[in-house]
PDB file of C-alpha atoms in Angstrom:
ATOM      1  CA  MET A   1     105.377  90.113 112.378  1.00  0.00           C
ATOM      2  CA  VAL A   2     103.002  92.453 110.645  1.00  0.00           C
ATOM      3  CA  VAL A   3      99.467  93.406 112.008  1.00  0.00           C
ATOM      4  CA  SER A   4      97.351  93.978 110.343  1.00  0.00           C
ATOM      5  CA  SER A   5      94.649  97.167 109.422  1.00  0.00           C
ATOM      6  CA  ASP A   6      91.318  94.045 110.345  1.00  0.00           C
ATOM      7  CA  LYS A   7      94.560  93.372 113.708  1.00  0.00           C
ATOM      8  CA  TYR A   8      94.353  89.989 112.550  1.00  0.00           C
ATOM      9  CA  ILE A   9      98.761  88.749 113.395  1.00  0.00           C
ATOM     10  CA  TRP A  10     100.553  87.644 110.569  1.00  0.00           C
ATOM     11  CA  VAL A  11     103.939  85.966 111.543  1.00  0.00           C
ATOM     12  CA  THR A  12     106.646  84.108 109.603  1.00  0.00           C
ATOM     13  CA  THR A  13     110.313  82.508 110.955  1.00  0.00           C
ATOM     14  CA  ASN A  14     112.907  81.041 108.673  1.00  0.00           C
ATOM     15  CA  GLY A  15     111.452  77.574 107.496  1.00  0.00           C
ATOM     16  CA  TYR A  16     107.679  77.498 108.705  1.00  0.00           C
ATOM     17  CA  ALA A  17     105.026  79.128 106.885  1.00  0.00           C
ATOM     18  CA  LEU A  18     102.832  81.910 107.707  1.00  0.00           C
ATOM     19  CA  ARG A  19     100.460  81.463 110.527  1.00  0.00           C
ATOM     20  CA  CYS A  20      97.440  83.962 111.196  1.00  0.00           C
ATOM     21  CA  SER A  21      96.734  84.915 114.826  1.00  0.00           C
ATOM     22  CA  ARG A  22      92.474  86.591 114.683  1.00  0.00           C
ATOM     23  CA  ASP A  23      91.365  86.637 118.272  1.00  0.00           C
ATOM     24  CA  GLY A  24      94.877  88.908 119.251  1.00  0.00           C
ATOM     25  CA  GLY A  25      97.294  86.194 119.506  1.00  0.00           C
ATOM     26  CA  GLU A  26      95.192  83.331 121.527  1.00  0.00           C
ATOM     27  CA  THR A  27      95.075  80.949 118.838  1.00  0.00           C
ATOM     28  CA  TRP A  28      96.765  80.390 115.502  1.00  0.00           C
ATOM     29  CA  THR A  29      96.357  78.726 112.118  1.00  0.00           C
ATOM     30  CA  CYS A  30      98.728  78.203 109.239  1.00  0.00           C
ATOM     31  CA  ASP A  31      97.123  80.153 106.845  1.00  0.00           C
ATOM     32  CA  SER A  32      99.512  79.175 104.114  1.00  0.00           C
ATOM     33  CA  ILE A  33      97.563  77.263 101.103  1.00  0.00           C
ATOM     34  CA  GLY A  34      98.732  78.941  97.929  1.00  0.00           C
ATOM     35  CA  LEU A  35     102.444  80.472  99.162  1.00  0.00           C
ATOM     36  CA  ALA A  36     104.919  78.949  97.678  1.00  0.00           C
ATOM     37  CA  PRO A  37     107.391  77.338 100.600  1.00  0.00           C
ATOM     38  CA  LYS A  38     109.497  79.107 102.916  1.00  0.00           C
ATOM     39  CA  GLU A  39     107.556  83.148 101.342  1.00  0.00           C
ATOM     40  CA  LEU A  40     108.773  84.842 104.386  1.00  0.00           C
ATOM     41  CA  LEU A  41     106.184  88.488 105.489  1.00  0.00           C
ATOM     42  CA  GLY A  42     106.919  91.315 104.162  1.00  0.00           C
ATOM     43  CA  ASP A  43     103.514  93.424 104.166  1.00  0.00           C
ATOM     44  CA  VAL A  44      99.857  92.444 104.891  1.00  0.00           C
ATOM     45  CA  PHE A  45      96.362  94.491 103.415  1.00  0.00           C
ATOM     46  CA  ARG A  46      92.639  94.433 103.306  1.00  0.00           C
ATOM     47  CA  LEU A  47      91.276  96.027 101.512  1.00  0.00           C
ATOM     48  CA  SER A  48      87.888  97.528 101.628  1.00  0.00           C
ATOM     49  CA  ASN A  49      86.203  94.414  99.967  1.00  0.00           C
ATOM     50  CA  GLY A  50      87.815  92.355 102.437  1.00  0.00           C
ATOM     51  CA  THR A  51      90.393  90.751  99.923  1.00  0.00           C
ATOM     52  CA  LEU A  52      93.785  90.706 101.275  1.00  0.00           C
ATOM     53  CA  LEU A  53      96.980  90.831  99.647  1.00  0.00           C
ATOM     54  CA  PHE A  54     100.645  90.402 101.030  1.00  0.00           C
ATOM     55  CA  HIS A  55     103.590  90.469 100.197  1.00  0.00           C
ATOM     56  CA  SER A  56     106.158  87.498 101.034  1.00  0.00           C
ATOM     57  CA  LEU A  57     110.017  89.378 101.461  1.00  0.00           C
ATOM     58  CA  ASN A  58     110.664  86.916  98.853  1.00  0.00           C
ATOM     59  CA  CYS A  59     109.555  89.121  95.935  1.00  0.00           C
ATOM     60  CA  ASN A  60     105.437  87.621  95.997  1.00  0.00           C
ATOM     61  CA  LEU A  61     103.224  88.994  95.843  1.00  0.00           C
ATOM     62  CA  ASN A  62      99.646  86.685  96.642  1.00  0.00           C
ATOM     63  CA  LYS A  63      95.980  88.030  97.581  1.00  0.00           C
ATOM     64  CA  SER A  64      93.126  85.846  99.407  1.00  0.00           C
ATOM     65  CA  GLU A  65      89.203  86.134  99.006  1.00  0.00           C
ATOM     66  CA  ASN A  66      88.562  84.191 102.085  1.00  0.00           C
ATOM     67  CA  ASP A  67      90.278  85.853 104.966  1.00  0.00           C
ATOM     68  CA  GLY A  68      93.451  84.100 104.722  1.00  0.00           C
ATOM     69  CA  LYS A  69      92.863  80.775 104.412  1.00  0.00           C
ATOM     70  CA  THR A  70      94.028  80.458 100.750  1.00  0.00           C
ATOM     71  CA  TRP A  71      96.397  82.406  98.373  1.00  0.00           C
ATOM     72  CA  LEU A  72      96.814  83.050  95.394  1.00  0.00           C
ATOM     73  CA  PRO A  73      99.475  84.907  93.317  1.00  0.00           C
ATOM     74  CA  VAL A  74      99.462  87.515  91.833  1.00  0.00           C
ATOM     75  CA  GLN A  75     100.964  89.220  88.502  1.00  0.00           C
ATOM     76  CA  ALA A  76     102.622  92.234  90.645  1.00  0.00           C
ATOM     77  CA  PRO A  77     105.176  94.267  88.932  1.00  0.00           C
ATOM     78  CA  GLU A  78     108.771  91.839  89.084  1.00  0.00           C
ATOM     79  CA  TYR A  79     111.432  91.629  92.589  1.00  0.00           C
ATOM     80  CA  SER A  80     109.627  94.302  94.386  1.00  0.00           C
ATOM     81  CA  ILE A  81     110.542  94.757  97.376  1.00  0.00           C
ATOM     82  CA  LYS A  82     107.721  97.158  99.329  1.00  0.00           C
ATOM     83  CA  LEU A  83     103.553  96.805  99.437  1.00  0.00           C
ATOM     84  CA  TYR A  84     101.208  99.866 100.596  1.00  0.00           C
ATOM     85  CA  VAL A  85      97.448 100.799 100.030  1.00  0.00           C
ATOM     86  CA  THR A  86      96.120 103.761 100.596  1.00  0.00           C
ATOM     87  CA  GLU A  87      92.279 104.541 102.133  1.00  0.00           C
ATOM     88  CA  LYS A  88      91.221 104.407  98.695  1.00  0.00           C
ATOM     89  CA  ASP A  89      92.348 100.362  97.508  1.00  0.00           C
ATOM     90  CA  GLU A  90      94.760 101.749  95.017  1.00  0.00           C
ATOM     91  CA  ILE A  91      97.972  99.274  95.079  1.00  0.00           C
ATOM     92  CA  ILE A  92     101.605 100.065  95.448  1.00  0.00           C
ATOM     93  CA  ILE A  93     104.530  98.453  94.775  1.00  0.00           C
ATOM     94  CA  CYS A  94     107.614  99.239  95.282  1.00  0.00           C
ATOM     95  CA  ASN A  95     111.105  97.482  92.878  1.00  0.00           C
ATOM     96  CA  GLN A  96     114.501  98.251  91.931  1.00  0.00           C
ATOM     97  CA  ASP A  97     113.965  99.351  88.498  1.00  0.00           C
ATOM     98  CA  GLY A  98     116.107 102.565  87.873  1.00  0.00           C
ATOM     99  CA  GLY A  99     117.117 101.615  90.759  1.00  0.00           C
ATOM    100  CA  PHE A 100     114.235 102.444  92.562  1.00  0.00           C
ATOM    101  CA  SER A 101     110.212 102.612  91.112  1.00  0.00           C
ATOM    102  CA  ILE A 102     107.039 103.438  92.460  1.00  0.00           C
ATOM    103  CA  TYR A 103     104.105 101.607  90.775  1.00  0.00           C
ATOM    104  CA  LYS A 104     100.338 102.063  91.430  1.00  0.00           C
ATOM    105  CA  SER A 105      97.077 100.523  90.672  1.00  0.00           C
ATOM    106  CA  THR A 106      93.078 101.244  90.311  1.00  0.00           C
ATOM    107  CA  ASP A 107      91.770  97.949  89.765  1.00  0.00           C
ATOM    108  CA  LEU A 108      92.864  96.425  92.556  1.00  0.00           C
ATOM    109  CA  GLY A 109      95.661  94.978  91.009  1.00  0.00           C
ATOM    110  CA  GLN A 110      95.341  94.434  87.549  1.00  0.00           C
ATOM    111  CA  HIS A 111      97.138  96.653  85.624  1.00  0.00           C
ATOM    112  CA  PHE A 112     100.207  97.843  87.544  1.00  0.00           C
ATOM    113  CA  HIS A 113     102.059 101.774  86.266  1.00  0.00           C
ATOM    114  CA  ARG A 114     104.978 103.067  87.369  1.00  0.00           C
ATOM    115  CA  VAL A 115     104.431 105.966  88.430  1.00  0.00           C
ATOM    116  CA  TYR A 116     107.938 106.995  90.113  1.00  0.00           C
ATOM    117  CA  SER A 117     111.633 106.541  89.950  1.00  0.00           C
ATOM    118  CA  VAL A 118     115.294 107.587  91.764  1.00  0.00           C
ATOM    119  CA  TRP A 119     118.282 106.077  91.391  1.00  0.00           C
ATOM    120  CA  PRO A 120     119.733 105.901  95.733  1.00  0.00           C
ATOM    121  CA  GLU A 121     123.240 105.277  96.407  1.00  0.00           C
ATOM    122  CA  PHE A 122     122.213 101.996  97.714  1.00  0.00           C
ATOM    123  CA  GLY A 123     119.160  99.702  98.719  1.00  0.00           C
ATOM    124  CA  THR A 124     118.166  97.911 101.641  1.00  0.00           C
ATOM    125  CA  LEU A 125     115.653  96.087 103.188  1.00  0.00           C
ATOM    126  CA  MET A 126     112.219  98.814 103.055  1.00  0.00           C
ATOM    127  CA  ASP A 127     111.057  98.116 107.221  1.00  0.00           C
ATOM    128  CA  HIS A 128     109.782 101.903 108.233  1.00  0.00           C
ATOM    129  CA  ILE A 129     109.183 103.612 104.640  1.00  0.00           C
ATOM    130  CA  PHE A 130     105.945 104.880 104.457  1.00  0.00           C
ATOM    131  CA  HIS A 131     103.074 107.868 106.887  1.00  0.00           C
ATOM    132  CA  LYS A 132     100.880 108.912 106.027  1.00  0.00           C
ATOM    133  CA  PHE A 133      99.664 112.696 107.732  1.00  0.00           C
ATOM    134  CA  LYS A 134      96.702 114.358 106.989  1.00  0.00           C
ATOM    135  CA  ASN A 135      95.895 114.712 103.514  1.00  0.00           C
ATOM    136  CA  SER A 136      99.812 113.910 102.849  1.00  0.00           C
ATOM    137  CA  TYR A 137     101.610 110.720 102.390  1.00  0.00           C
ATOM    138  CA  TYR A 138     105.883 110.444 103.295  1.00  0.00           C
ATOM    139  CA  VAL A 139     107.750 107.791 101.493  1.00  0.00           C
ATOM    140  CA  MET A 140     111.543 106.852 102.492  1.00  0.00           C
ATOM    141  CA  ILE A 141     113.381 106.424 100.006  1.00  0.00           C
ATOM    142  CA  PRO A 142     116.688 104.845 101.666  1.00  0.00           C
ATOM    143  CA  GLY A 143     119.876 106.118 100.016  1.00  0.00           C
ATOM    144  CA  TYR A 144     117.953 108.714  98.602  1.00  0.00           C
ATOM    145  CA  GLY A 145     116.050 110.983 100.467  1.00  0.00           C
ATOM    146  CA  ILE A 146     111.526 111.913 101.974  1.00  0.00           C
ATOM    147  CA  LEU A 147     109.110 111.899  98.785  1.00  0.00           C
ATOM    148  CA  LYS A 148     105.756 113.832  99.745  1.00  0.00           C
ATOM    149  CA  THR A 149     102.858 112.358  97.442  1.00  0.00           C
ATOM    150  CA  ASP A 150      98.813 113.268  98.273  1.00  0.00           C
ATOM    151  CA  ASP A 151      97.646 111.242  94.542  1.00  0.00           C
ATOM    152  CA  PHE A 152     101.100 109.565  94.549  1.00  0.00           C
ATOM    153  CA  ASN A 153     101.249 110.372  90.832  1.00  0.00           C
ATOM    154  CA  THR A 154     102.511 113.093  91.726  1.00  0.00           C
ATOM    155  CA  PHE A 155     105.371 113.895  93.725  1.00  0.00           C
ATOM    156  CA  GLU A 156     108.206 116.208  95.362  1.00  0.00           C
ATOM    157  CA  VAL A 157     111.369 115.643  97.012  1.00  0.00           C
ATOM    158  CA  TYR A 158     110.556 116.353 100.402  1.00  0.00           C
ATOM    159  CA  TRP A 159     114.597 115.933 101.720  1.00  0.00           C
ATOM    160  CA  HIS A 160     117.252 114.705  99.576  1.00  0.00           C
ATOM    161  CA  ASN A 161     119.256 113.213 102.179  1.00  0.00           C
ATOM    162  CA  THR A 162     121.894 110.161 101.023  1.00  0.00           C
ATOM    163  CA  ASN A 163     121.774 109.375 105.010  1.00  0.00           C
ATOM    164  CA  LEU A 164     118.726 107.964 105.910  1.00  0.00           C
ATOM    165  CA  ASN A 165     117.634 104.285 106.585  1.00  0.00           C
ATOM    166  CA  ASN A 166     113.987 105.307 107.783  1.00  0.00           C
ATOM    167  CA  LEU A 167     111.582 106.989 109.202  1.00  0.00           C
ATOM    168  CA  PHE A 168     108.995 106.928 111.203  1.00  0.00           C
ATOM    169  CA  MET A 169     106.538 109.009 112.046  1.00  0.00           C
ATOM    170  CA  ASP A 170     104.848 110.500 115.702  1.00  0.00           C
ATOM    171  CA  HIS A 171     100.227 110.504 115.749  1.00  0.00           C
ATOM    172  CA  ASN A 172     101.262 114.754 115.265  1.00  0.00           C
ATOM    173  CA  GLY A 173     102.559 113.602 111.948  1.00  0.00           C
ATOM    174  CA  VAL A 174     106.620 114.380 113.843  1.00  0.00           C
ATOM    175  CA  LEU A 175     108.610 112.788 110.866  1.00  0.00           C
ATOM    176  CA  ILE A 176     111.633 110.862 112.946  1.00  0.00           C
ATOM    177  CA  ALA A 177     114.755 109.362 110.250  1.00  0.00           C
ATOM    178  CA  LYS A 178     117.016 107.363 111.322  1.00  0.00           C
ATOM    179  CA  ASP A 179     120.914 107.773 109.272  1.00  0.00           C
ATOM    180  CA  TRP A 180     122.146 105.045 107.925  1.00  0.00           C
ATOM    181  CA  ASN A 181     125.105 104.622 110.577  1.00  0.00           C
ATOM    182  CA  HIS A 182     122.396 104.084 112.915  1.00  0.00           C
ATOM    183  CA  ASP A 183     124.694 107.740 114.889  1.00  0.00           C
ATOM    184  CA  LYS A 184     122.073 110.605 114.344  1.00  0.00           C
ATOM    185  CA  VAL A 185     118.742 110.683 113.976  1.00  0.00           C
ATOM    186  CA  TYR A 186     116.555 114.013 112.907  1.00  0.00           C
ATOM    187  CA  TYR A 187     113.155 114.943 113.688  1.00  0.00           C
ATOM    188  CA  ARG A 188     110.748 117.571 112.084  1.00  0.00           C
ATOM    189  CA  LYS A 189     107.489 118.846 112.579  1.00  0.00           C
ATOM    190  CA  ASN A 190     105.098 119.049 109.667  1.00  0.00           C
ATOM    191  CA  SER A 191     103.419 122.428 109.084  1.00  0.00           C
ATOM    192  CA  ASP A 192     102.165 124.261 105.832  1.00  0.00           C
TER     193      ASP A 192
END
């Protein structure tokens, strides 16, 4: 299940098509026209022009220009594993080129450019990896650590820790990271 920024609820279940509720779960529609069969939900973002982007766990990126009723494929970096969209409509795609790579598009997905690559110690699903606090983004790379960037062009290694697996952030900017073995949780308050 994903709740997009427009408060739409999106769900998939293995063997069933993409469903959407635009009224807080009261009613549901099957919105899978144009999608490959059995696409599993990864991420959904709405761009400022109204276009919806749907990234599937099947490594496909699609867009809808009619509120999610029909979908068209978007050519994205091959074998993408995660989608994120900034407030400036910059489309960020992660894939497994060179271990783990971050690609950026500033032209609504027409072109993508690799902006960062690193070789993590393991790969896994990318559930909770992007967070923003004030003017900075924090990017968790499971098996590597946490990157910090203000623009998705230049990055600094905020914390190199190969045991990290998930990253959360509270409303005060406190980073909360789980380790791979699920036996430790780390907290770090952001401060300038």
